[in-house]
């Protein structure tokens, strides 16, 4: 009982610690709201008049709401796990446990995978199997050691959202990067003239001047890091790759192919954001598919599998 209680306490402490980066971001955002709205717009801006203040505050709040909405969705959208059909049945588990030779186990896994839309393999050409979750991994699925579960189309585990970024929330993550970058750029652009006044002693000697100074520095620094991250993920979306696939290309039956899931830029964008462009900027789920199977540009080279991976998912064969 003692070791079990100790492990439970350790897991509880880890769960609390995992929220520290999220709390840090929340505090930064809360301070930026106070500094921009109260200290800059209400207390310091005088040369633009009431109309100028209103425009600044209106644009700021629109960006702020979209940014917080996307961040919330990224944090609290549960990652999707493989469907029940990918889990081993009780009889299959017993059969697998009785076999001690790797090749015999692979024969069993190949038999189970025959009726599933699985087209990727391990580097050695074996069926991708998760011993921890006791399931056959769908294409683009990976086991997260932090969440301790298999995540569909896993991109990475992000400490800044305390969540796995995968099929269910990758669109939200992209919008979070976009709106947070826009948020920082807007603050930097509108705070610039008052930042210059600070160095020219053109601002009243109040606490607002220090908030304006640090607001500009923090927003501009965050803009640089967010821009690089956002551009990188835009490149990944256009190539239809996850971060993990960019590091290690997926292996198909015929071999490694880094562009195996790429359908062209337009279709790659729709895979993440959906068919209707009016929903692209909205933090609501609109990605295509079920996360367990994906269309591919490859001709099917596995005679043991269904006729085409694209037929299974979208009924569209791409050669």
Coordinates of C-alpha atoms in Angstrom, one line a residue:
X1 CA 0.0 0.0 0.0
X2 CA 2.8 2.4 0.9
X3 CA 4.5 2.2 -2.5
X4 CA 1.2 2.7 -4.3
X5 CA 0.3 5.7 -2.1
X6 CA 3.8 7.1 -2.7
X7 CA 3.3 6.8 -6.5
X8 CA -0.1 8.4 -6.3
X9 CA 1.3 11.3 -4.3
X10 CA 4.2 11.7 -6.8
X11 CA 1.7 11.7 -9.8
X12 CA -0.4 14.3 -7.9
X13 CA 2.6 16.6 -7.4
X14 CA 3.6 16.2 -11.0
X15 CA 0.1 17.2 -12.2
X16 CA 0.3 20.3 -10.1
X17 CA 3.8 21.2 -11.4
X18 CA 2.6 20.7 -15.0
X19 CA 0.2 23.7 -14.6
X20 CA 3.0 26.1 -13.6
X21 CA 3.9 27.1 -17.3
X22 CA 0.1 27.7 -17.9
X23 CA -0.2 29.8 -14.8
X24 CA 2.9 31.8 -15.8
X25 CA 1.3 32.6 -19.2
X26 CA -2.0 33.4 -17.5
X27 CA -0.3 35.9 -15.2
X28 CA 1.6 37.5 -18.1
X29 CA -1.6 37.9 -20.1
X30 CA -3.5 39.3 -17.1
X31 CA -0.7 41.9 -16.4
X32 CA -0.6 42.8 -20.1
X33 CA -4.3 43.4 -20.0
X34 CA -4.0 45.7 -17.0
X35 CA -0.9 47.5 -18.4
X36 CA -2.5 48.1 -21.9
X37 CA -6.1 48.9 -21.0
X38 CA -5.7 50.8 -17.8
X39 CA -2.1 52.2 -17.7
X40 CA -1.7 52.9 -21.5
X41 CA -5.1 53.5 -23.0
X42 CA -7.0 55.0 -20.1
X43 CA -4.2 56.8 -18.1
X44 CA -1.6 57.7 -20.8
X45 CA -3.2 58.2 -24.2
X46 CA -4.3 61.8 -24.6
X47 CA -3.2 62.9 -28.1
X48 CA -5.6 60.6 -30.0
X49 CA -8.8 61.8 -28.1
X50 CA -11.7 59.6 -27.0
X51 CA -12.3 58.3 -30.5
X52 CA -8.7 57.1 -30.7
X53 CA -8.9 55.4 -27.3
X54 CA -12.2 53.7 -28.4
X55 CA -10.6 52.3 -31.6
X56 CA -7.5 51.0 -29.7
X57 CA -9.6 49.4 -27.0
X58 CA -12.1 47.9 -29.5
X59 CA -9.4 46.3 -31.7
X60 CA -7.4 45.2 -28.6
X61 CA -10.4 43.4 -27.1
X62 CA -11.4 41.6 -30.3
X63 CA -7.8 40.2 -30.6
X64 CA -7.7 39.5 -26.9
X65 CA -10.9 37.5 -26.9
X66 CA -9.9 35.4 -29.9
X67 CA -6.4 34.8 -28.4
X68 CA -7.9 33.7 -25.0
X69 CA -10.5 31.5 -26.7
X70 CA -8.0 29.7 -28.8
X71 CA -5.7 29.2 -25.8
X72 CA -8.5 27.8 -23.7
X73 CA -9.5 25.4 -26.5
X74 CA -5.9 24.2 -26.9
X75 CA -5.6 23.6 -23.1
X76 CA -8.9 22.0 -22.4
X77 CA -9.7 20.0 -25.5
X78 CA -9.0 16.4 -24.6
X79 CA -6.6 14.6 -27.0
X80 CA -8.3 11.9 -29.0
X81 CA -7.3 8.3 -28.5
X82 CA -7.5 5.3 -30.9
X83 CA -10.9 3.7 -31.4
X84 CA -11.9 0.5 -29.7
X85 CA -11.2 -1.5 -32.9
X86 CA -7.5 -0.8 -32.6
X87 CA -7.3 -2.3 -29.1
X88 CA -6.5 -6.0 -28.7
X89 CA -9.3 -8.2 -27.6
X90 CA -8.9 -10.4 -24.5
X91 CA -8.3 -13.5 -26.6
X92 CA -5.7 -11.7 -28.8
X93 CA -3.9 -10.5 -25.7
X94 CA -3.7 -14.0 -24.3
X95 CA -2.5 -15.3 -27.7
X96 CA 0.2 -12.6 -27.9
X97 CA 1.4 -13.3 -24.3
X98 CA 1.8 -17.0 -25.0
X99 CA 4.1 -16.3 -27.9
X100 CA 7.7 -15.6 -26.9
X101 CA 9.2 -15.2 -30.4
X102 CA 9.0 -11.7 -32.0
X103 CA 8.2 -13.1 -35.4
X104 CA 5.3 -15.1 -34.1
X105 CA 3.9 -12.1 -32.3
X106 CA 4.3 -10.1 -35.5
X107 CA 2.2 -12.7 -37.4
X108 CA -0.6 -12.3 -34.9
X109 CA -0.4 -8.5 -35.2
X110 CA -0.4 -8.6 -39.0
X111 CA -3.5 -10.8 -38.9
X112 CA -5.3 -8.3 -36.6
X113 CA -4.0 -5.3 -38.7
X114 CA -5.3 -6.9 -42.0
X115 CA -8.8 -5.4 -41.5
X116 CA -7.6 -2.0 -40.2
X117 CA -6.6 1.1 -42.1
X118 CA -2.9 0.9 -41.0
X119 CA -0.3 1.7 -43.6
X120 CA 2.8 2.9 -41.6
X121 CA 5.3 0.6 -40.0
X122 CA 8.3 0.7 -37.6
X123 CA 11.8 1.3 -39.0
X124 CA 12.2 -2.4 -39.2
X125 CA 9.0 -2.9 -41.1
X126 CA 7.0 -4.3 -38.2
X127 CA 3.4 -3.5 -37.2
X128 CA 3.4 -0.5 -34.8
X129 CA 2.2 -1.8 -31.5
X130 CA 1.9 0.0 -28.1
X131 CA 2.6 -2.5 -25.3
X132 CA 1.6 0.1 -22.7
X133 CA -1.9 0.7 -24.2
X134 CA -2.2 -2.8 -25.7
X135 CA -3.3 -1.5 -29.1
X136 CA -2.2 -1.3 -32.7
X137 CA -1.2 2.3 -33.4
X138 CA -3.2 4.0 -36.1
X139 CA -1.2 5.9 -38.7
X140 CA 0.4 9.1 -37.2
X141 CA -0.5 8.0 -33.7
X142 CA 2.2 8.0 -31.0
X143 CA 2.4 7.2 -27.3
X144 CA 2.9 10.3 -25.1
X145 CA 5.0 9.5 -22.0
X146 CA 3.6 12.5 -20.1
X147 CA -0.1 11.8 -20.7
X148 CA 0.7 8.0 -20.6
X149 CA -1.7 7.3 -23.5
X150 CA -1.6 7.0 -27.3
X151 CA -2.6 10.3 -29.0
X152 CA -4.1 10.4 -32.5
X153 CA -1.9 12.4 -35.0
X154 CA 0.3 13.5 -32.1
X155 CA 2.4 16.6 -32.9
X156 CA 4.1 17.1 -29.6
X157 CA 3.4 17.5 -25.8
X158 CA 3.4 21.2 -25.1
X159 CA 4.2 22.3 -21.5
X160 CA 2.8 25.8 -22.2
X161 CA -0.7 24.4 -22.6
X162 CA -0.2 21.3 -20.3
X163 CA -1.7 19.1 -23.0
X164 CA -0.8 17.0 -26.0
X165 CA -1.2 18.8 -29.3
X166 CA -2.7 16.3 -31.8
X167 CA -5.7 15.7 -34.1
X168 CA -8.4 17.1 -31.8
X169 CA -6.7 20.4 -31.0
X170 CA -4.0 21.1 -33.6
X171 CA -6.3 23.7 -35.3
X172 CA -6.7 25.4 -31.9
X173 CA -3.0 25.4 -31.4
X174 CA -2.4 27.0 -34.7
X175 CA -5.0 29.7 -34.0
X176 CA -3.4 30.2 -30.5
X177 CA -0.1 30.9 -32.2
X178 CA -1.7 33.2 -34.8
X179 CA -3.7 35.2 -32.3
X180 CA -1.0 35.4 -29.7
X181 CA 1.4 36.7 -32.4
X182 CA -1.2 39.2 -33.5
X183 CA -1.8 40.2 -29.9
X184 CA 1.9 40.9 -29.3
X185 CA 2.4 42.7 -32.7
X186 CA -0.7 44.9 -32.0
X187 CA 0.6 45.9 -28.6
X188 CA 4.1 46.5 -29.9
X189 CA 2.8 48.7 -32.8
X190 CA 0.4 50.8 -30.7
X191 CA 2.8 51.1 -27.7
X192 CA 5.8 52.2 -29.8
X193 CA 5.2 55.9 -29.9
X194 CA 4.7 56.0 -26.1
X195 CA 7.8 53.9 -25.6
X196 CA 9.7 56.5 -27.6
X197 CA 8.2 59.3 -25.5
X198 CA 9.5 57.4 -22.4
X199 CA 13.1 57.8 -23.5
X200 CA 12.5 61.4 -24.5
X201 CA 10.9 62.2 -21.1
X202 CA 7.6 62.9 -22.8
X203 CA 5.5 60.9 -20.4
X204 CA 4.3 62.0 -17.0
X205 CA 6.4 60.7 -14.1
X206 CA 3.9 58.0 -12.9
X207 CA 3.9 54.3 -12.6
X208 CA 2.3 54.0 -16.0
X209 CA 5.6 54.8 -17.7
X210 CA 7.2 51.7 -16.3
X211 CA 4.3 49.5 -17.4
X212 CA 4.5 51.0 -20.9
X213 CA 8.3 50.3 -21.0
X214 CA 8.0 46.6 -19.9
X215 CA 4.9 46.1 -22.0
X216 CA 6.8 47.1 -25.1
X217 CA 9.8 44.9 -24.3
X218 CA 7.8 41.8 -23.4
X219 CA 5.5 42.1 -26.4
X220 CA 8.3 42.6 -28.9
X221 CA 10.3 39.7 -27.5
X222 CA 7.4 37.4 -27.5
X223 CA 6.6 38.5 -31.0
X224 CA 10.0 37.2 -32.2
X225 CA 9.7 33.8 -30.6
X226 CA 6.0 33.4 -31.6
X227 CA 6.7 34.4 -35.2
X228 CA 9.4 31.7 -35.6
X229 CA 7.2 29.0 -34.1
X230 CA 4.1 30.1 -36.1
X231 CA 6.1 30.1 -39.4
X232 CA 7.5 26.7 -38.7
X233 CA 4.0 25.2 -38.0
X234 CA 2.6 26.9 -41.1
X235 CA 5.3 25.1 -43.1
X236 CA 4.3 21.8 -41.4
X237 CA 0.6 22.3 -42.2
X238 CA 1.5 23.1 -45.9
X239 CA 3.5 19.9 -46.0
X240 CA 0.9 17.9 -44.0
X241 CA 3.5 16.8 -41.4
X242 CA 3.5 16.7 -37.7
X243 CA 6.5 17.9 -35.6
X244 CA 7.3 14.2 -35.0
X245 CA 7.1 13.4 -38.7
X246 CA 9.4 16.3 -39.5
X247 CA 12.0 14.8 -37.1
X248 CA 11.4 11.2 -38.2
X249 CA 9.7 10.6 -41.5
X250 CA 6.9 8.0 -41.5
X251 CA 7.8 4.5 -42.7
X252 CA 5.4 2.8 -45.2
X253 CA 5.6 -0.8 -46.4
X254 CA 7.8 0.3 -49.4
X255 CA 10.0 2.5 -47.1
X256 CA 10.4 5.9 -45.6
X257 CA 8.5 8.8 -47.3
X258 CA 8.4 12.2 -45.7
X259 CA 5.7 13.4 -48.1
X260 CA 3.5 10.3 -47.8
X261 CA 0.6 12.2 -46.3
X262 CA 1.0 15.4 -48.4
X263 CA -1.9 16.1 -50.8
X264 CA -0.9 19.5 -52.0
X265 CA -1.0 22.8 -50.1
X266 CA -4.8 23.4 -50.6
X267 CA -5.9 19.9 -49.4
X268 CA -3.3 19.9 -46.7
X269 CA -4.7 23.2 -45.3
X270 CA -8.2 21.7 -45.4
X271 CA -7.1 18.6 -43.5
X272 CA -6.4 20.9 -40.5
X273 CA -8.9 23.7 -40.9
X274 CA -11.8 22.1 -42.7
X275 CA -13.6 22.6 -46.0
X276 CA -15.4 25.8 -45.1
X277 CA -13.0 28.8 -45.0
X278 CA -15.4 30.9 -42.9
X279 CA -14.7 28.6 -39.9
X280 CA -10.9 28.7 -40.3
X281 CA -10.3 31.7 -38.0
X282 CA -12.8 30.4 -35.4
X283 CA -11.5 28.2 -32.5
X284 CA -14.2 25.5 -33.2
X285 CA -13.3 22.0 -34.4
X286 CA -13.5 21.7 -38.2
X287 CA -10.7 19.3 -39.1
X288 CA -11.4 16.6 -41.6
X289 CA -11.4 12.9 -40.8
X290 CA -11.6 10.8 -37.6
X291 CA -7.9 10.9 -36.6
X292 CA -7.5 7.2 -37.1
X293 CA -7.0 7.1 -40.9
X294 CA -5.7 9.6 -43.4
X295 CA -5.7 10.1 -47.1
X296 CA -2.3 9.6 -48.7
X297 CA -0.7 10.4 -52.0
X298 CA 0.9 7.0 -52.2
X299 CA -0.3 4.1 -54.3
X300 CA -1.2 1.2 -52.0
X301 CA 1.6 -1.3 -52.0
X302 CA 0.3 -3.6 -49.2
X303 CA -1.7 -6.5 -50.6
X304 CA -2.9 -7.4 -47.1
X305 CA -4.6 -4.1 -46.6
X306 CA -7.8 -2.6 -48.0
X307 CA -7.5 -1.4 -51.6
X308 CA -6.5 2.2 -50.8
X309 CA -6.0 4.3 -47.6
X310 CA -7.7 7.2 -49.3
X311 CA -10.8 5.1 -50.1
X312 CA -11.1 4.2 -46.5
X313 CA -11.2 7.8 -45.4
X314 CA -12.5 10.1 -48.1
X315 CA -13.2 7.8 -51.1
X316 CA -10.5 9.7 -53.0
X317 CA -7.6 7.9 -54.7
X318 CA -4.5 10.0 -55.4
X319 CA -1.8 8.6 -57.6

